[in-house]
Amino acid sequence: MNLDVHLSPADLAAALRADVAAGMSASPRWLPPKWFYDERGGQLFDDITRLPEYYPARAETEILTGRAAEVAAVTGATHLVELGSGTSTKTRILLDALPVRRFTPFDVDEAMLSAAGPALEAAYPGIEVQGVVGDFQHHLGVLPGGDGDRLVAFLGSTIGNLEPPERAKLLADLASSLHRDEWLLLGTDLVKDEATLVAAYDDAQGVTADFNRNVLRVVNRQLQADFDVDAFGHRAVWVPEDEWIEMRLVAGGAQQVRIAALDLNLSFAPGEEVRTEISSKFRREGVEAELAAVDMELLRWWTDAEGRFALSLSRRA
């Protein structure tokens, strides 16, 4: 497997420093969800996808399994690009269906891409695998080009973790990176009842709570901080005016924290919250409007049998 690296460990370290400095100095405080994902965080999220409360992974897999042949028939794409590819587990459903000659997994984690690539090459010996290490908010312009034959898959409703202005910029950058008549397959979690949504982010076993706290472990290790990780609780909140879920860490008591790498001293009051993630939920008309704003034409809209999750297929106009 060829691997193009556009994001070095030094770049990641600088980004973490900048994010923590900004988020911990804000009021209310926040941390971006991308810092959940060290080795432990990745395993915890994998565990989350198998929890009974966490429907998105199962619902999206159901749609992919039922519609991959239609994706192939409509697009005829021979070059598949996956943003935030991880281990590319669900993507194999597309690789099995599409007439793919090239696959470009794109992720911030060089180690994960290095491990996943050879396994994909072994499973699909006729496909050229070219990994790209980068951040989809900054490096879409380095995606390998095509001759109008690319399908970009952005699955898991990861796009919902971005604030609306960030989401609009990402879609604009993505659309501008596509040639006319190239395709986007986008996963979006849908608006539904509050109880189902909150349960998906606050499971009975506490796996999501441990995942949420993992961002503090990352900060402790990478920035020489001394957060008492176990002294923070986990809270998932539905925000109806924004139609998103927020994950928050809640200080169980007063706590003084030193982040040595930033020369930053923090005081947390009992009950003080740190927002660690938003997860926007979508409606078809909203998705269609956001795509149209960047000259992407929505041509197919598929949901799982219970209408919980959607995959949309759009074409660059």
PDB file of C-alpha atoms in Angstrom:
ATOM      1  CA  MET A   1       0.000   0.000   0.000  1.00  0.00           C
ATOM      2  CA  ASN A   2       1.158   3.504  -0.813  1.00  0.00           C
ATOM      3  CA  LEU A   3       0.723   6.009   1.991  1.00  0.00           C
ATOM      4  CA  ASP A   4       0.743   9.793   1.544  1.00  0.00           C
ATOM      5  CA  VAL A   5       1.338  11.602   4.849  1.00  0.00           C
ATOM      6  CA  HIS A   6       0.116  15.196   5.120  1.00  0.00           C
ATOM      7  CA  LEU A   7      -0.316  15.238   8.899  1.00  0.00           C
ATOM      8  CA  SER A   8       2.713  14.472  11.052  1.00  0.00           C
ATOM      9  CA  PRO A   9       2.806  13.637  14.762  1.00  0.00           C
ATOM     10  CA  ALA A  10       4.171  17.149  15.312  1.00  0.00           C
ATOM     11  CA  ASP A  11       1.165  18.616  13.476  1.00  0.00           C
ATOM     12  CA  LEU A  12      -1.210  16.599  15.648  1.00  0.00           C
ATOM     13  CA  ALA A  13       0.598  17.656  18.818  1.00  0.00           C
ATOM     14  CA  ALA A  14       0.377  21.325  17.812  1.00  0.00           C
ATOM     15  CA  ALA A  15      -3.335  20.959  17.005  1.00  0.00           C
ATOM     16  CA  LEU A  16      -4.014  19.351  20.388  1.00  0.00           C
ATOM     17  CA  ARG A  17      -2.182  22.134  22.184  1.00  0.00           C
ATOM     18  CA  ALA A  18      -4.137  24.793  20.293  1.00  0.00           C
ATOM     19  CA  ASP A  19      -7.504  23.109  20.852  1.00  0.00           C
ATOM     20  CA  VAL A  20      -6.982  22.528  24.571  1.00  0.00           C
ATOM     21  CA  ALA A  21      -5.681  26.053  25.117  1.00  0.00           C
ATOM     22  CA  ALA A  22      -8.702  27.532  23.343  1.00  0.00           C
ATOM     23  CA  GLY A  23     -11.306  25.201  24.818  1.00  0.00           C
ATOM     24  CA  MET A  24     -10.092  25.356  28.406  1.00  0.00           C
ATOM     25  CA  SER A  25      -9.919  29.165  28.273  1.00  0.00           C
ATOM     26  CA  ALA A  26     -13.477  29.492  26.966  1.00  0.00           C
ATOM     27  CA  SER A  27     -16.662  29.891  28.985  1.00  0.00           C
ATOM     28  CA  PRO A  28     -18.296  27.422  28.976  1.00  0.00           C
ATOM     29  CA  ARG A  29     -15.343  25.120  28.385  1.00  0.00           C
ATOM     30  CA  TRP A  30     -15.130  22.655  25.519  1.00  0.00           C
ATOM     31  CA  LEU A  31     -12.871  20.062  23.911  1.00  0.00           C
ATOM     32  CA  PRO A  32     -13.182  18.713  20.342  1.00  0.00           C
ATOM     33  CA  PRO A  33     -14.307  15.088  19.923  1.00  0.00           C
ATOM     34  CA  LYS A  34     -11.410  14.131  17.640  1.00  0.00           C
ATOM     35  CA  TRP A  35      -9.187  13.832  20.725  1.00  0.00           C
ATOM     36  CA  PHE A  36     -11.199  10.880  22.067  1.00  0.00           C
ATOM     37  CA  TYR A  37      -9.434   8.601  19.636  1.00  0.00           C
ATOM     38  CA  ASP A  38      -6.168   7.261  20.951  1.00  0.00           C
ATOM     39  CA  GLU A  39      -5.807   3.459  20.993  1.00  0.00           C
ATOM     40  CA  ARG A  40      -8.043   3.111  24.055  1.00  0.00           C
ATOM     41  CA  GLY A  41     -10.613   5.543  22.657  1.00  0.00           C
ATOM     42  CA  GLY A  42     -10.751   3.690  19.364  1.00  0.00           C
ATOM     43  CA  GLN A  43     -11.430   0.411  21.146  1.00  0.00           C
ATOM     44  CA  LEU A  44     -14.092   2.007  23.336  1.00  0.00           C
ATOM     45  CA  PHE A  45     -15.868   3.443  20.310  1.00  0.00           C
ATOM     46  CA  ASP A  46     -15.746   0.033  18.642  1.00  0.00           C
ATOM     47  CA  ASP A  47     -17.410  -1.341  21.785  1.00  0.00           C
ATOM     48  CA  ILE A  48     -20.036   1.421  21.611  1.00  0.00           C
ATOM     49  CA  THR A  49     -21.057   0.442  18.072  1.00  0.00           C
ATOM     50  CA  ARG A  50     -22.108  -2.980  19.391  1.00  0.00           C
ATOM     51  CA  LEU A  51     -24.191  -1.690  22.296  1.00  0.00           C
ATOM     52  CA  PRO A  52     -27.969  -2.297  22.122  1.00  0.00           C
ATOM     53  CA  GLU A  53     -28.684   1.433  22.582  1.00  0.00           C
ATOM     54  CA  TYR A  54     -26.340   2.540  19.789  1.00  0.00           C
ATOM     55  CA  TYR A  55     -28.433   2.083  16.652  1.00  0.00           C
ATOM     56  CA  PRO A  56     -26.482   4.219  14.085  1.00  0.00           C
ATOM     57  CA  ALA A  57     -23.857   1.629  13.162  1.00  0.00           C
ATOM     58  CA  ARG A  58     -26.421  -1.146  12.708  1.00  0.00           C
ATOM     59  CA  ALA A  59     -28.826   1.089  10.803  1.00  0.00           C
ATOM     60  CA  GLU A  60     -26.129   2.325   8.412  1.00  0.00           C
ATOM     61  CA  THR A  61     -24.877  -1.212   7.808  1.00  0.00           C
ATOM     62  CA  GLU A  62     -28.439  -2.266   7.025  1.00  0.00           C
ATOM     63  CA  ILE A  63     -28.719   0.454   4.387  1.00  0.00           C
ATOM     64  CA  LEU A  64     -25.310  -0.277   2.880  1.00  0.00           C
ATOM     65  CA  THR A  65     -26.084  -3.984   2.637  1.00  0.00           C
ATOM     66  CA  GLY A  66     -29.401  -3.357   0.943  1.00  0.00           C
ATOM     67  CA  ARG A  67     -28.323  -0.512  -1.355  1.00  0.00           C
ATOM     68  CA  ALA A  68     -24.680  -1.125  -2.320  1.00  0.00           C
ATOM     69  CA  ALA A  69     -25.673  -2.716  -5.611  1.00  0.00           C
ATOM     70  CA  GLU A  70     -27.806   0.329  -6.415  1.00  0.00           C
ATOM     71  CA  VAL A  71     -24.906   2.652  -5.543  1.00  0.00           C
ATOM     72  CA  ALA A  72     -22.783   0.691  -7.999  1.00  0.00           C
ATOM     73  CA  ALA A  73     -25.452   0.784 -10.703  1.00  0.00           C
ATOM     74  CA  VAL A  74     -26.053   4.533 -10.379  1.00  0.00           C
ATOM     75  CA  THR A  75     -22.427   5.692 -10.062  1.00  0.00           C
ATOM     76  CA  GLY A  76     -20.319   3.067 -11.807  1.00  0.00           C
ATOM     77  CA  ALA A  77     -17.486   4.476  -9.686  1.00  0.00           C
ATOM     78  CA  THR A  78     -14.081   2.853 -10.113  1.00  0.00           C
ATOM     79  CA  HIS A  79     -12.308   4.990  -7.493  1.00  0.00           C
ATOM     80  CA  LEU A  80     -13.665   4.925  -3.927  1.00  0.00           C
ATOM     81  CA  VAL A  81     -12.484   7.495  -1.377  1.00  0.00           C
ATOM     82  CA  GLU A  82     -13.447   7.112   2.285  1.00  0.00           C
ATOM     83  CA  LEU A  83     -13.130  10.038   4.692  1.00  0.00           C
ATOM     84  CA  GLY A  84     -12.438   9.098   8.309  1.00  0.00           C
ATOM     85  CA  SER A  85     -11.874   5.536   7.159  1.00  0.00           C
ATOM     86  CA  GLY A  86     -10.654   3.940  10.394  1.00  0.00           C
ATOM     87  CA  THR A  87     -10.542   0.195   9.788  1.00  0.00           C
ATOM     88  CA  SER A  88     -12.850   0.481   6.729  1.00  0.00           C
ATOM     89  CA  THR A  89     -15.057  -2.310   8.065  1.00  0.00           C
ATOM     90  CA  LYS A  90     -18.359  -1.078   6.597  1.00  0.00           C
ATOM     91  CA  THR A  91     -16.625   0.043   3.419  1.00  0.00           C
ATOM     92  CA  ARG A  92     -16.029  -3.559   2.429  1.00  0.00           C
ATOM     93  CA  ILE A  93     -19.734  -3.740   1.611  1.00  0.00           C
ATOM     94  CA  LEU A  94     -19.124  -1.087  -1.053  1.00  0.00           C
ATOM     95  CA  LEU A  95     -15.877  -2.661  -2.230  1.00  0.00           C
ATOM     96  CA  ASP A  96     -17.739  -5.932  -2.769  1.00  0.00           C
ATOM     97  CA  ALA A  97     -20.367  -4.207  -4.926  1.00  0.00           C
ATOM     98  CA  LEU A  98     -18.547  -1.501  -6.879  1.00  0.00           C
ATOM     99  CA  PRO A  99     -16.259  -1.981  -9.909  1.00  0.00           C
ATOM    100  CA  VAL A 100     -13.468  -0.355  -7.892  1.00  0.00           C
ATOM    101  CA  ARG A 101      -9.911  -0.286  -9.211  1.00  0.00           C
ATOM    102  CA  ARG A 102      -8.589   2.253  -6.655  1.00  0.00           C
ATOM    103  CA  PHE A 103      -9.430   2.744  -2.992  1.00  0.00           C
ATOM    104  CA  THR A 104      -8.242   5.771  -1.019  1.00  0.00           C
ATOM    105  CA  PRO A 105      -8.778   5.489   2.749  1.00  0.00           C
ATOM    106  CA  PHE A 106      -8.299   8.917   4.388  1.00  0.00           C
ATOM    107  CA  ASP A 107      -7.745   9.258   8.144  1.00  0.00           C
ATOM    108  CA  VAL A 108      -5.769  11.210  10.755  1.00  0.00           C
ATOM    109  CA  ASP A 109      -4.360   7.991  12.223  1.00  0.00           C
ATOM    110  CA  GLU A 110      -1.275   6.850  10.310  1.00  0.00           C
ATOM    111  CA  ALA A 111      -0.883   3.703  12.419  1.00  0.00           C
ATOM    112  CA  MET A 112      -4.459   2.614  11.732  1.00  0.00           C
ATOM    113  CA  LEU A 113      -4.096   3.179   7.996  1.00  0.00           C
ATOM    114  CA  SER A 114      -0.791   1.310   7.973  1.00  0.00           C
ATOM    115  CA  ALA A 115      -2.471  -1.663   9.651  1.00  0.00           C
ATOM    116  CA  ALA A 116      -5.697  -1.616   7.619  1.00  0.00           C
ATOM    117  CA  GLY A 117      -4.114  -1.163   4.193  1.00  0.00           C
ATOM    118  CA  PRO A 118      -2.333  -4.525   3.833  1.00  0.00           C
ATOM    119  CA  ALA A 119      -5.443  -6.365   5.050  1.00  0.00           C
ATOM    120  CA  LEU A 120      -7.521  -4.620   2.373  1.00  0.00           C
ATOM    121  CA  GLU A 121      -4.951  -5.391  -0.312  1.00  0.00           C
ATOM    122  CA  ALA A 122      -4.987  -9.040   0.706  1.00  0.00           C
ATOM    123  CA  ALA A 123      -8.799  -9.156   0.648  1.00  0.00           C
ATOM    124  CA  TYR A 124      -9.060  -7.262  -2.676  1.00  0.00           C
ATOM    125  CA  PRO A 125      -5.947  -8.151  -4.701  1.00  0.00           C
ATOM    126  CA  GLY A 126      -7.216  -6.387  -7.829  1.00  0.00           C
ATOM    127  CA  ILE A 127      -7.604  -3.010  -6.105  1.00  0.00           C
ATOM    128  CA  GLU A 128      -4.859  -0.408  -5.687  1.00  0.00           C
ATOM    129  CA  VAL A 129      -4.951   0.956  -2.127  1.00  0.00           C
ATOM    130  CA  GLN A 130      -3.482   4.423  -1.596  1.00  0.00           C
ATOM    131  CA  GLY A 131      -3.881   5.710   1.948  1.00  0.00           C
ATOM    132  CA  VAL A 132      -3.840   9.401   2.833  1.00  0.00           C
ATOM    133  CA  VAL A 133      -3.023  10.661   6.334  1.00  0.00           C
ATOM    134  CA  GLY A 134      -4.748  13.992   6.817  1.00  0.00           C
ATOM    135  CA  ASP A 135      -7.491  15.992   8.503  1.00  0.00           C
ATOM    136  CA  PHE A 136     -10.651  16.272   6.399  1.00  0.00           C
ATOM    137  CA  GLN A 137     -11.142  19.827   7.631  1.00  0.00           C
ATOM    138  CA  HIS A 138      -7.817  20.887   6.123  1.00  0.00           C
ATOM    139  CA  HIS A 139      -6.493  18.409   3.565  1.00  0.00           C
ATOM    140  CA  LEU A 140      -9.266  17.545   1.118  1.00  0.00           C
ATOM    141  CA  GLY A 141      -7.283  19.283  -1.604  1.00  0.00           C
ATOM    142  CA  VAL A 142      -4.638  16.537  -1.484  1.00  0.00           C
ATOM    143  CA  LEU A 143      -7.028  13.695  -2.331  1.00  0.00           C
ATOM    144  CA  PRO A 144      -5.830  11.748  -5.370  1.00  0.00           C
ATOM    145  CA  GLY A 145      -7.640  12.935  -8.479  1.00  0.00           C
ATOM    146  CA  GLY A 146      -9.695  10.975 -10.914  1.00  0.00           C
ATOM    147  CA  ASP A 147     -11.228  11.176 -14.341  1.00  0.00           C
ATOM    148  CA  GLY A 148     -14.765  11.776 -13.163  1.00  0.00           C
ATOM    149  CA  ASP A 149     -14.891   8.298 -11.653  1.00  0.00           C
ATOM    150  CA  ARG A 150     -14.722   8.968  -7.901  1.00  0.00           C
ATOM    151  CA  LEU A 151     -17.234   8.208  -5.192  1.00  0.00           C
ATOM    152  CA  VAL A 152     -16.427   9.814  -1.829  1.00  0.00           C
ATOM    153  CA  ALA A 153     -17.972   8.005   1.134  1.00  0.00           C
ATOM    154  CA  PHE A 154     -18.366   9.957   4.385  1.00  0.00           C
ATOM    155  CA  LEU A 155     -20.122   7.519   6.674  1.00  0.00           C
ATOM    156  CA  GLY A 156     -21.154   7.238  10.313  1.00  0.00           C
ATOM    157  CA  SER A 157     -22.782  10.693  10.488  1.00  0.00           C
ATOM    158  CA  THR A 158     -19.358  12.036  11.409  1.00  0.00           C
ATOM    159  CA  ILE A 159     -20.349  15.237   9.638  1.00  0.00           C
ATOM    160  CA  GLY A 160     -22.788  15.827  12.500  1.00  0.00           C
ATOM    161  CA  ASN A 161     -19.868  16.428  14.885  1.00  0.00           C
ATOM    162  CA  LEU A 162     -19.155  19.750  13.171  1.00  0.00           C
ATOM    163  CA  GLU A 163     -20.772  23.058  14.061  1.00  0.00           C
ATOM    164  CA  PRO A 164     -23.004  24.280  11.183  1.00  0.00           C
ATOM    165  CA  PRO A 165     -20.434  26.825   9.850  1.00  0.00           C
ATOM    166  CA  GLU A 166     -17.706  24.160   9.942  1.00  0.00           C
ATOM    167  CA  ARG A 167     -20.054  21.718   8.228  1.00  0.00           C
ATOM    168  CA  ALA A 168     -20.835  24.218   5.469  1.00  0.00           C
ATOM    169  CA  LYS A 169     -17.130  24.837   4.884  1.00  0.00           C
ATOM    170  CA  LEU A 170     -16.360  21.120   4.771  1.00  0.00           C
ATOM    171  CA  LEU A 171     -19.115  20.478   2.228  1.00  0.00           C
ATOM    172  CA  ALA A 172     -17.904  23.408   0.125  1.00  0.00           C
ATOM    173  CA  ASP A 173     -14.313  22.147   0.233  1.00  0.00           C
ATOM    174  CA  LEU A 174     -15.447  18.639  -0.595  1.00  0.00           C
ATOM    175  CA  ALA A 175     -17.611  19.756  -3.504  1.00  0.00           C
ATOM    176  CA  SER A 176     -14.787  21.873  -4.926  1.00  0.00           C
ATOM    177  CA  SER A 177     -12.470  18.846  -4.788  1.00  0.00           C
ATOM    178  CA  LEU A 178     -14.848  16.793  -6.946  1.00  0.00           C
ATOM    179  CA  HIS A 179     -15.050  16.873 -10.713  1.00  0.00           C
ATOM    180  CA  ARG A 180     -18.386  17.332 -12.407  1.00  0.00           C
ATOM    181  CA  ASP A 181     -20.512  14.171 -12.135  1.00  0.00           C
ATOM    182  CA  GLU A 182     -18.441  12.695  -9.296  1.00  0.00           C
ATOM    183  CA  TRP A 183     -20.328  11.432  -6.264  1.00  0.00           C
ATOM    184  CA  LEU A 184     -20.766  11.768  -2.504  1.00  0.00           C
ATOM    185  CA  LEU A 185     -22.298   9.055  -0.318  1.00  0.00           C
ATOM    186  CA  LEU A 186     -23.133  10.743   2.987  1.00  0.00           C
ATOM    187  CA  GLY A 187     -24.294   9.149   6.227  1.00  0.00           C
ATOM    188  CA  THR A 188     -26.577  11.253   8.445  1.00  0.00           C
ATOM    189  CA  ASP A 189     -28.342  10.333  11.667  1.00  0.00           C
ATOM    190  CA  LEU A 190     -31.953  11.513  11.688  1.00  0.00           C
ATOM    191  CA  VAL A 191     -34.058  13.490  14.161  1.00  0.00           C
ATOM    192  CA  LYS A 192     -36.134  11.178  16.336  1.00  0.00           C
ATOM    193  CA  ASP A 193     -37.530  10.945  19.846  1.00  0.00           C
ATOM    194  CA  GLU A 194     -35.381  12.317  22.656  1.00  0.00           C
ATOM    195  CA  ALA A 195     -35.309   9.098  24.696  1.00  0.00           C
ATOM    196  CA  THR A 196     -33.810   7.058  21.853  1.00  0.00           C
ATOM    197  CA  LEU A 197     -31.224   9.737  21.101  1.00  0.00           C
ATOM    198  CA  VAL A 198     -30.089  10.237  24.675  1.00  0.00           C
ATOM    199  CA  ALA A 199     -29.852   6.485  25.317  1.00  0.00           C
ATOM    200  CA  ALA A 200     -27.561   6.101  22.278  1.00  0.00           C
ATOM    201  CA  TYR A 201     -25.091   8.481  23.963  1.00  0.00           C
ATOM    202  CA  ASP A 202     -25.566   7.381  27.561  1.00  0.00           C
ATOM    203  CA  ASP A 203     -25.709   3.582  27.613  1.00  0.00           C
ATOM    204  CA  ALA A 204     -26.620   1.549  30.661  1.00  0.00           C
ATOM    205  CA  GLN A 205     -23.201  -0.157  30.817  1.00  0.00           C
ATOM    206  CA  GLY A 206     -21.321   3.138  31.001  1.00  0.00           C
ATOM    207  CA  VAL A 207     -19.128   2.488  27.958  1.00  0.00           C
ATOM    208  CA  THR A 208     -19.929   5.892  26.443  1.00  0.00           C
ATOM    209  CA  ALA A 209     -19.154   7.565  29.766  1.00  0.00           C
ATOM    210  CA  ASP A 210     -15.705   5.943  29.766  1.00  0.00           C
ATOM    211  CA  PHE A 211     -15.227   6.990  26.135  1.00  0.00           C
ATOM    212  CA  ASN A 212     -16.138  10.575  27.018  1.00  0.00           C
ATOM    213  CA  ARG A 213     -13.670  10.679  29.904  1.00  0.00           C
ATOM    214  CA  ASN A 214     -10.945   9.346  27.631  1.00  0.00           C
ATOM    215  CA  VAL A 215     -10.349  12.824  26.233  1.00  0.00           C
ATOM    216  CA  LEU A 216      -9.037  13.795  29.679  1.00  0.00           C
ATOM    217  CA  ARG A 217      -6.685  10.820  29.681  1.00  0.00           C
ATOM    218  CA  VAL A 218      -5.340  11.991  26.321  1.00  0.00           C
ATOM    219  CA  VAL A 219      -4.785  15.516  27.663  1.00  0.00           C
ATOM    220  CA  ASN A 220      -3.119  14.157  30.800  1.00  0.00           C
ATOM    221  CA  ARG A 221      -0.713  12.020  28.797  1.00  0.00           C
ATOM    222  CA  GLN A 222       0.033  14.345  25.894  1.00  0.00           C
ATOM    223  CA  LEU A 223       0.093  17.689  27.722  1.00  0.00           C
ATOM    224  CA  GLN A 224       1.325  16.640  31.186  1.00  0.00           C
ATOM    225  CA  ALA A 225      -1.979  17.499  32.854  1.00  0.00           C
ATOM    226  CA  ASP A 226      -3.331  16.147  36.126  1.00  0.00           C
ATOM    227  CA  PHE A 227      -7.090  15.872  35.617  1.00  0.00           C
ATOM    228  CA  ASP A 228      -8.685  13.489  38.120  1.00  0.00           C
ATOM    229  CA  VAL A 229     -10.437  11.640  35.307  1.00  0.00           C
ATOM    230  CA  ASP A 230     -12.715   9.529  37.482  1.00  0.00           C
ATOM    231  CA  ALA A 231     -13.988  12.638  39.282  1.00  0.00           C
ATOM    232  CA  PHE A 232     -15.826  13.723  36.128  1.00  0.00           C
ATOM    233  CA  GLY A 233     -19.268  12.390  35.321  1.00  0.00           C
ATOM    234  CA  HIS A 234     -20.836  11.937  31.897  1.00  0.00           C
ATOM    235  CA  ARG A 235     -23.963  13.641  30.607  1.00  0.00           C
ATOM    236  CA  ALA A 236     -25.782  13.420  27.262  1.00  0.00           C
ATOM    237  CA  VAL A 237     -28.287  16.188  26.518  1.00  0.00           C
ATOM    238  CA  TRP A 238     -30.715  16.711  23.645  1.00  0.00           C
ATOM    239  CA  VAL A 239     -30.736  20.380  22.562  1.00  0.00           C
ATOM    240  CA  PRO A 240     -34.014  20.767  20.640  1.00  0.00           C
ATOM    241  CA  GLU A 241     -33.375  24.262  19.298  1.00  0.00           C
ATOM    242  CA  ASP A 242     -30.210  23.031  17.562  1.00  0.00           C
ATOM    243  CA  GLU A 243     -31.428  19.463  16.948  1.00  0.00           C
ATOM    244  CA  TRP A 244     -28.244  17.942  18.271  1.00  0.00           C
ATOM    245  CA  ILE A 245     -26.998  15.834  21.151  1.00  0.00           C
ATOM    246  CA  GLU A 246     -24.290  17.282  23.367  1.00  0.00           C
ATOM    247  CA  MET A 247     -21.909  15.118  25.357  1.00  0.00           C
ATOM    248  CA  ARG A 248     -20.561  16.815  28.426  1.00  0.00           C
ATOM    249  CA  LEU A 249     -18.141  16.038  31.226  1.00  0.00           C
ATOM    250  CA  VAL A 250     -19.383  17.181  34.630  1.00  0.00           C
ATOM    251  CA  ALA A 251     -17.031  17.967  37.514  1.00  0.00           C
ATOM    252  CA  GLY A 252     -18.114  15.927  40.518  1.00  0.00           C
ATOM    253  CA  GLY A 253     -16.530  18.404  42.909  1.00  0.00           C
ATOM    254  CA  ALA A 254     -14.122  21.312  43.040  1.00  0.00           C
ATOM    255  CA  GLN A 255     -10.887  20.483  41.267  1.00  0.00           C
ATOM    256  CA  GLN A 256      -7.627  22.295  40.549  1.00  0.00           C
ATOM    257  CA  VAL A 257      -5.913  21.191  37.335  1.00  0.00           C
ATOM    258  CA  ARG A 258      -2.450  21.964  36.020  1.00  0.00           C
ATOM    259  CA  ILE A 259      -1.711  21.530  32.286  1.00  0.00           C
ATOM    260  CA  ALA A 260       2.049  21.801  32.403  1.00  0.00           C
ATOM    261  CA  ALA A 261       2.702  21.766  28.642  1.00  0.00           C
ATOM    262  CA  LEU A 262       0.527  24.881  28.304  1.00  0.00           C
ATOM    263  CA  ASP A 263       1.587  26.505  31.602  1.00  0.00           C
ATOM    264  CA  LEU A 264      -2.131  26.640  32.368  1.00  0.00           C
ATOM    265  CA  ASN A 265      -3.831  26.380  35.761  1.00  0.00           C
ATOM    266  CA  LEU A 266      -7.575  25.667  35.889  1.00  0.00           C
ATOM    267  CA  SER A 267     -10.215  25.731  38.599  1.00  0.00           C
ATOM    268  CA  PHE A 268     -13.362  23.644  38.191  1.00  0.00           C
ATOM    269  CA  ALA A 269     -16.424  24.314  40.318  1.00  0.00           C
ATOM    270  CA  PRO A 270     -18.673  21.430  41.422  1.00  0.00           C
ATOM    271  CA  GLY A 271     -21.070  20.633  38.595  1.00  0.00           C
ATOM    272  CA  GLU A 272     -19.102  22.636  36.002  1.00  0.00           C
ATOM    273  CA  GLU A 273     -19.464  21.153  32.513  1.00  0.00           C
ATOM    274  CA  VAL A 274     -17.087  20.730  29.581  1.00  0.00           C
ATOM    275  CA  ARG A 275     -18.737  20.097  26.216  1.00  0.00           C
ATOM    276  CA  THR A 276     -16.850  17.374  24.365  1.00  0.00           C
ATOM    277  CA  GLU A 277     -19.086  16.622  21.392  1.00  0.00           C
ATOM    278  CA  ILE A 278     -22.075  17.728  19.425  1.00  0.00           C
ATOM    279  CA  SER A 279     -23.864  15.221  17.217  1.00  0.00           C
ATOM    280  CA  SER A 280     -26.329  16.935  14.914  1.00  0.00           C
ATOM    281  CA  LYS A 281     -29.401  15.049  13.769  1.00  0.00           C
ATOM    282  CA  PHE A 282     -30.786  15.728  10.321  1.00  0.00           C
ATOM    283  CA  ARG A 283     -33.922  15.920   8.202  1.00  0.00           C
ATOM    284  CA  ARG A 284     -33.990  15.201   4.494  1.00  0.00           C
ATOM    285  CA  GLU A 285     -34.908  18.747   3.523  1.00  0.00           C
ATOM    286  CA  GLY A 286     -31.996  20.131   5.530  1.00  0.00           C
ATOM    287  CA  VAL A 287     -29.465  17.727   4.018  1.00  0.00           C
ATOM    288  CA  GLU A 288     -30.744  18.454   0.523  1.00  0.00           C
ATOM    289  CA  ALA A 289     -30.493  22.215   1.101  1.00  0.00           C
ATOM    290  CA  GLU A 290     -26.943  22.007   2.483  1.00  0.00           C
ATOM    291  CA  LEU A 291     -25.851  19.928  -0.500  1.00  0.00           C
ATOM    292  CA  ALA A 292     -27.568  22.226  -3.005  1.00  0.00           C
ATOM    293  CA  ALA A 293     -25.756  25.211  -1.473  1.00  0.00           C
ATOM    294  CA  VAL A 294     -22.457  23.717  -2.689  1.00  0.00           C
ATOM    295  CA  ASP A 295     -23.751  22.541  -6.097  1.00  0.00           C
ATOM    296  CA  MET A 296     -24.311  18.941  -5.072  1.00  0.00           C
ATOM    297  CA  GLU A 297     -27.518  17.381  -6.428  1.00  0.00           C
ATOM    298  CA  LEU A 298     -29.179  14.813  -4.178  1.00  0.00           C
ATOM    299  CA  LEU A 299     -30.353  11.896  -6.338  1.00  0.00           C
ATOM    300  CA  ARG A 300     -30.968   9.064  -3.869  1.00  0.00           C
ATOM    301  CA  TRP A 301     -32.139   9.011  -0.241  1.00  0.00           C
ATOM    302  CA  TRP A 302     -32.249   5.729   1.630  1.00  0.00           C
ATOM    303  CA  THR A 303     -33.127   4.952   5.251  1.00  0.00           C
ATOM    304  CA  ASP A 304     -33.118   1.818   7.348  1.00  0.00           C
ATOM    305  CA  ALA A 305     -36.430   0.048   7.894  1.00  0.00           C
ATOM    306  CA  GLU A 306     -37.147   2.035  11.072  1.00  0.00           C
ATOM    307  CA  GLY A 307     -36.248   5.413   9.536  1.00  0.00           C
ATOM    308  CA  ARG A 308     -33.527   6.131  12.062  1.00  0.00           C
ATOM    309  CA  PHE A 309     -30.574   6.808   9.762  1.00  0.00           C
ATOM    310  CA  ALA A 310     -30.070   7.924   6.163  1.00  0.00           C
ATOM    311  CA  LEU A 311     -27.581   7.524   3.371  1.00  0.00           C
ATOM    312  CA  SER A 312     -27.804  10.114   0.614  1.00  0.00           C
ATOM    313  CA  LEU A 313     -26.173   9.863  -2.788  1.00  0.00           C
ATOM    314  CA  SER A 314     -25.459  13.178  -4.468  1.00  0.00           C
ATOM    315  CA  ARG A 315     -23.637  14.222  -7.634  1.00  0.00           C
ATOM    316  CA  ARG A 316     -21.447  17.246  -8.316  1.00  0.00           C
ATOM    317  CA  ALA A 317     -23.471  19.452 -10.641  1.00  0.00           C
TER     318      ALA A 317
END
